[in-house]
Coordinates of C-alpha atoms in Angstrom, one line a residue:
Chain A
X1 CA -7.6 3.5 5.6
X2 CA -6.8 6.3 3.2
X3 CA -3.1 6.9 2.9
X4 CA -1.9 10.4 2.1
X5 CA 1.6 10.8 0.5
X6 CA 3.2 14.2 0.4
X7 CA 6.1 15.3 -1.7
X8 CA 8.7 16.5 -1.2
X9 CA 9.7 15.5 2.3
X10 CA 12.0 18.5 2.6
X11 CA 12.4 21.7 0.6
X12 CA 14.8 24.6 1.0
X13 CA 13.7 27.9 -0.6
X14 CA 14.9 31.5 -0.5
X15 CA 12.8 34.3 0.8
X16 CA 10.3 35.8 -1.7
X17 CA 10.5 32.5 -3.6
X18 CA 7.6 30.1 -4.3
X19 CA 7.0 26.5 -3.2
X20 CA 4.5 23.8 -4.2
X21 CA 3.8 20.9 -1.9
X22 CA 1.7 18.0 -3.2
X23 CA -0.5 15.5 -1.4
X24 CA -1.7 12.4 -3.1
X25 CA -4.5 10.2 -1.7
X26 CA -4.6 6.4 -2.1
X27 CA -8.3 6.8 -3.3
X28 CA -10.6 9.6 -4.2
X29 CA -11.5 11.9 -1.3
X30 CA -13.3 14.5 -3.5
X31 CA -12.4 17.8 -1.9
X32 CA -12.1 16.7 1.7
X33 CA -8.5 17.7 2.0
X34 CA -7.1 20.2 4.5
X35 CA -3.7 21.8 5.1
X36 CA -1.9 22.6 8.4
X37 CA 1.2 24.4 9.3
X38 CA 3.3 23.4 12.3
X39 CA 6.1 25.6 13.5
X40 CA 8.9 24.1 15.8
X41 CA 7.6 23.5 19.3
X42 CA 4.1 24.6 18.4
X43 CA 0.8 22.8 17.7
X44 CA -0.4 22.6 14.1
X45 CA -2.6 25.4 12.8
X46 CA -5.2 25.1 10.1
X47 CA -4.5 26.9 6.9
X48 CA -6.9 25.7 4.3
X49 CA -10.0 23.5 4.3
X50 CA -11.8 21.7 1.5
X51 CA -8.6 21.9 -0.7
X52 CA -8.8 25.6 -1.5
X53 CA -10.7 27.5 1.1
X54 CA -8.4 29.7 3.3
X55 CA -9.1 30.0 7.0
X56 CA -9.8 33.4 8.5
X57 CA -6.5 35.3 9.1
X58 CA -4.4 33.1 6.9
X59 CA -2.1 35.3 4.6
X60 CA -3.1 35.3 0.9
X61 CA 0.2 33.9 -0.1
X62 CA -1.1 30.5 1.0
X63 CA -3.4 28.8 -1.6
X64 CA -4.5 25.3 -2.3
X65 CA -6.1 23.4 -5.2
X66 CA -7.0 19.9 -6.3
X67 CA -9.7 17.3 -6.0
X68 CA -10.1 13.6 -6.2
X69 CA -6.6 12.2 -5.3
X70 CA -4.2 15.0 -6.2
X71 CA -3.8 18.2 -4.2
X72 CA -1.3 21.0 -3.9
X73 CA -0.5 23.7 -1.4
X74 CA 1.3 26.7 -2.9
X75 CA 3.1 29.3 -0.9
X76 CA 4.1 32.4 -2.9
X77 CA 6.5 35.2 -1.9
X78 CA 7.9 33.2 1.0
X79 CA 8.6 34.9 4.3
X80 CA 11.1 33.7 7.0
X81 CA 8.2 32.9 9.3
X82 CA 6.9 30.3 6.8
X83 CA 9.6 27.9 7.9
X84 CA 7.6 25.0 9.2
X85 CA 6.3 21.5 8.6
X86 CA 3.2 21.3 6.5
X87 CA 0.7 18.5 6.7
X88 CA -2.3 17.5 4.6
X89 CA -5.3 15.8 6.3
X90 CA -8.3 13.9 4.9
X91 CA -11.7 13.9 6.4
X92 CA -13.5 11.9 3.7
X93 CA -13.6 8.7 5.7
X94 CA -12.6 7.3 9.1
X95 CA -10.0 7.0 10.4
X96 CA -8.8 10.6 9.8
X97 CA -5.3 10.4 8.4
X98 CA -2.5 12.8 7.7
X99 CA 0.4 13.0 5.3
X100 CA 3.9 12.4 6.6
X101 CA 4.7 16.1 6.5
X102 CA 6.8 18.4 4.4
X103 CA 9.5 20.3 6.1
X104 CA 10.1 23.8 4.6
X105 CA 13.4 25.6 5.2
X106 CA 13.8 29.3 4.3
X107 CA 17.4 29.9 3.5
Chain B
X1 CA -12.0 32.1 21.6
X2 CA -11.9 28.4 22.5
X3 CA -8.8 27.3 24.4
X4 CA -7.8 23.7 25.3
X5 CA -5.2 22.6 27.8
X6 CA -4.0 19.1 28.4
X7 CA -3.0 17.8 31.8
X8 CA -1.7 14.5 33.2
X9 CA 1.4 12.5 34.1
X10 CA 4.4 12.9 31.9
X11 CA 5.8 9.5 32.6
X12 CA 3.9 6.2 32.5
X13 CA 5.3 2.7 33.0
X14 CA 5.1 0.0 30.4
X15 CA 1.9 -2.0 30.5
X16 CA 0.1 0.6 32.6
X17 CA -2.6 3.0 31.5
X18 CA -2.0 6.5 30.2
X19 CA -4.6 9.0 31.4
X20 CA -4.9 12.6 30.2
X21 CA -7.5 15.3 30.6
X22 CA -8.3 18.3 28.4
X23 CA -9.9 21.3 29.9
X24 CA -11.9 23.4 27.5
X25 CA -12.5 27.1 28.1
X26 CA -14.4 29.7 26.0
X27 CA -16.6 26.9 24.5
X28 CA -18.7 23.9 25.5
X29 CA -18.0 20.2 25.1
X30 CA -21.6 19.7 24.3
X31 CA -21.0 21.0 20.8
X32 CA -18.6 19.8 18.0
X33 CA -16.2 16.9 18.3
X34 CA -13.5 16.5 20.9
X35 CA -10.4 14.8 19.7
X36 CA -7.1 13.4 20.7
X37 CA -4.2 13.4 18.3
X38 CA -0.6 12.3 19.0
X39 CA 2.8 13.0 17.6
X40 CA 5.8 10.8 18.4
X41 CA 9.0 12.7 18.7
X42 CA 10.2 13.9 15.3
X43 CA 7.3 12.2 13.5
X44 CA 3.9 12.9 12.1
X45 CA 0.4 13.2 13.3
X46 CA -1.8 10.3 14.3
X47 CA -5.6 10.6 15.0
X48 CA -6.5 8.6 18.1
X49 CA -10.2 9.3 18.1
X50 CA -12.9 11.7 19.1
X51 CA -16.2 12.1 21.0
X52 CA -19.1 13.8 19.4
X53 CA -21.5 16.4 20.8
X54 CA -24.0 13.5 21.1
X55 CA -21.7 11.4 23.1
X56 CA -20.7 8.9 20.3
X57 CA -17.2 7.9 20.2
X58 CA -15.0 7.0 17.1
X59 CA -11.6 5.5 17.4
X60 CA -8.7 4.7 15.2
X61 CA -8.9 1.0 14.5
X62 CA -5.1 0.7 15.2
X63 CA -5.8 1.7 18.8
X64 CA -9.4 0.9 19.3
X65 CA -8.9 -2.1 21.7
X66 CA -6.9 0.2 24.1
X67 CA -8.6 3.6 23.9
X68 CA -11.4 5.2 25.8
X69 CA -12.4 8.9 25.3
X70 CA -15.0 10.2 27.8
X71 CA -16.5 13.6 28.6
X72 CA -17.4 15.4 31.8
X73 CA -19.9 18.0 30.8
X74 CA -20.2 19.4 34.4
X75 CA -16.5 20.4 34.4
X76 CA -16.3 21.0 30.6
X77 CA -13.5 18.6 30.0
X78 CA -12.8 15.4 28.2
X79 CA -10.3 12.6 28.8
X80 CA -8.2 10.0 27.2
X81 CA -7.3 6.6 28.6
X82 CA -4.9 4.4 26.7
X83 CA -4.2 1.0 28.3
X84 CA -1.3 -1.5 28.1
X85 CA 1.2 1.2 26.9
X86 CA 4.6 0.5 25.4
X87 CA 7.5 2.6 24.3
X88 CA 5.7 3.1 21.0
X89 CA 3.1 5.2 22.7
X90 CA 5.6 7.8 23.7
X91 CA 4.5 11.0 22.1
X92 CA 3.1 14.5 22.4
X93 CA -0.6 14.2 23.0
X94 CA -2.8 17.0 21.7
X95 CA -6.4 17.6 22.5
X96 CA -8.1 19.2 19.6
X97 CA -11.6 20.5 18.6
X98 CA -12.9 19.0 15.4
X99 CA -15.3 21.4 13.8
X100 CA -16.1 19.6 10.5
X101 CA -14.2 19.4 8.2
X102 CA -11.1 20.4 10.1
X103 CA -9.2 20.3 13.3
X104 CA -9.4 24.1 14.1
X105 CA -8.3 24.5 17.7
X106 CA -5.4 22.7 19.3
X107 CA -4.1 22.5 22.8
X108 CA -0.3 23.1 23.3
X109 CA 0.3 19.4 23.7
X110 CA 1.7 17.4 26.5
X111 CA 4.7 15.0 26.2
X112 CA 4.1 11.5 27.6
X113 CA 7.0 9.1 27.9
X114 CA 6.6 5.4 28.5
X115 CA 9.5 4.1 30.5
X116 CA 10.2 2.1 33.6

């Protein structure tokens, strides 16, 4: 099973700031890494697929990069509605696995 | 726009079988992959398994001995059965469409508590 480790577990940032969340895989997953946003009491929502491809309707302040074992999600010019928990997910091999999540607080 | 909705008991006794159904609207269960993912309270996401458009099933090895995912194409829904439940199975259960490579459509989730 591929283990995904996110860092940090929690981050507090001011509006209009920038945050970078990292996701490290226990073995190479090429570009098969995807990012989700989960707001309180809501289901997760896909933001980015294949490490860097934004899903339709996702604001341009969300961007992703990486390949192999190291990936990043960057959110620039933070808005209050970006307060959420962010998860990475790998589809390289079964079972599908997720990172433990990064909780983002907007001060 | 595909929509998914989970239904089933919110309380299951230890050692019994958890059964949930996901009704799909705006799309067909004969395409894509139909998935169950769970989230214990305050914790992260765990992939339980999915059923493909061809009828093949794929389960998380950690749950494989207790899980069955099946489909009812005539009613456009799919189901989860998880046997011999314990308190560790208490979670929000989501039904989800997997359209490779990502889980792109999620139901709102249903909370299932295992308790006597």
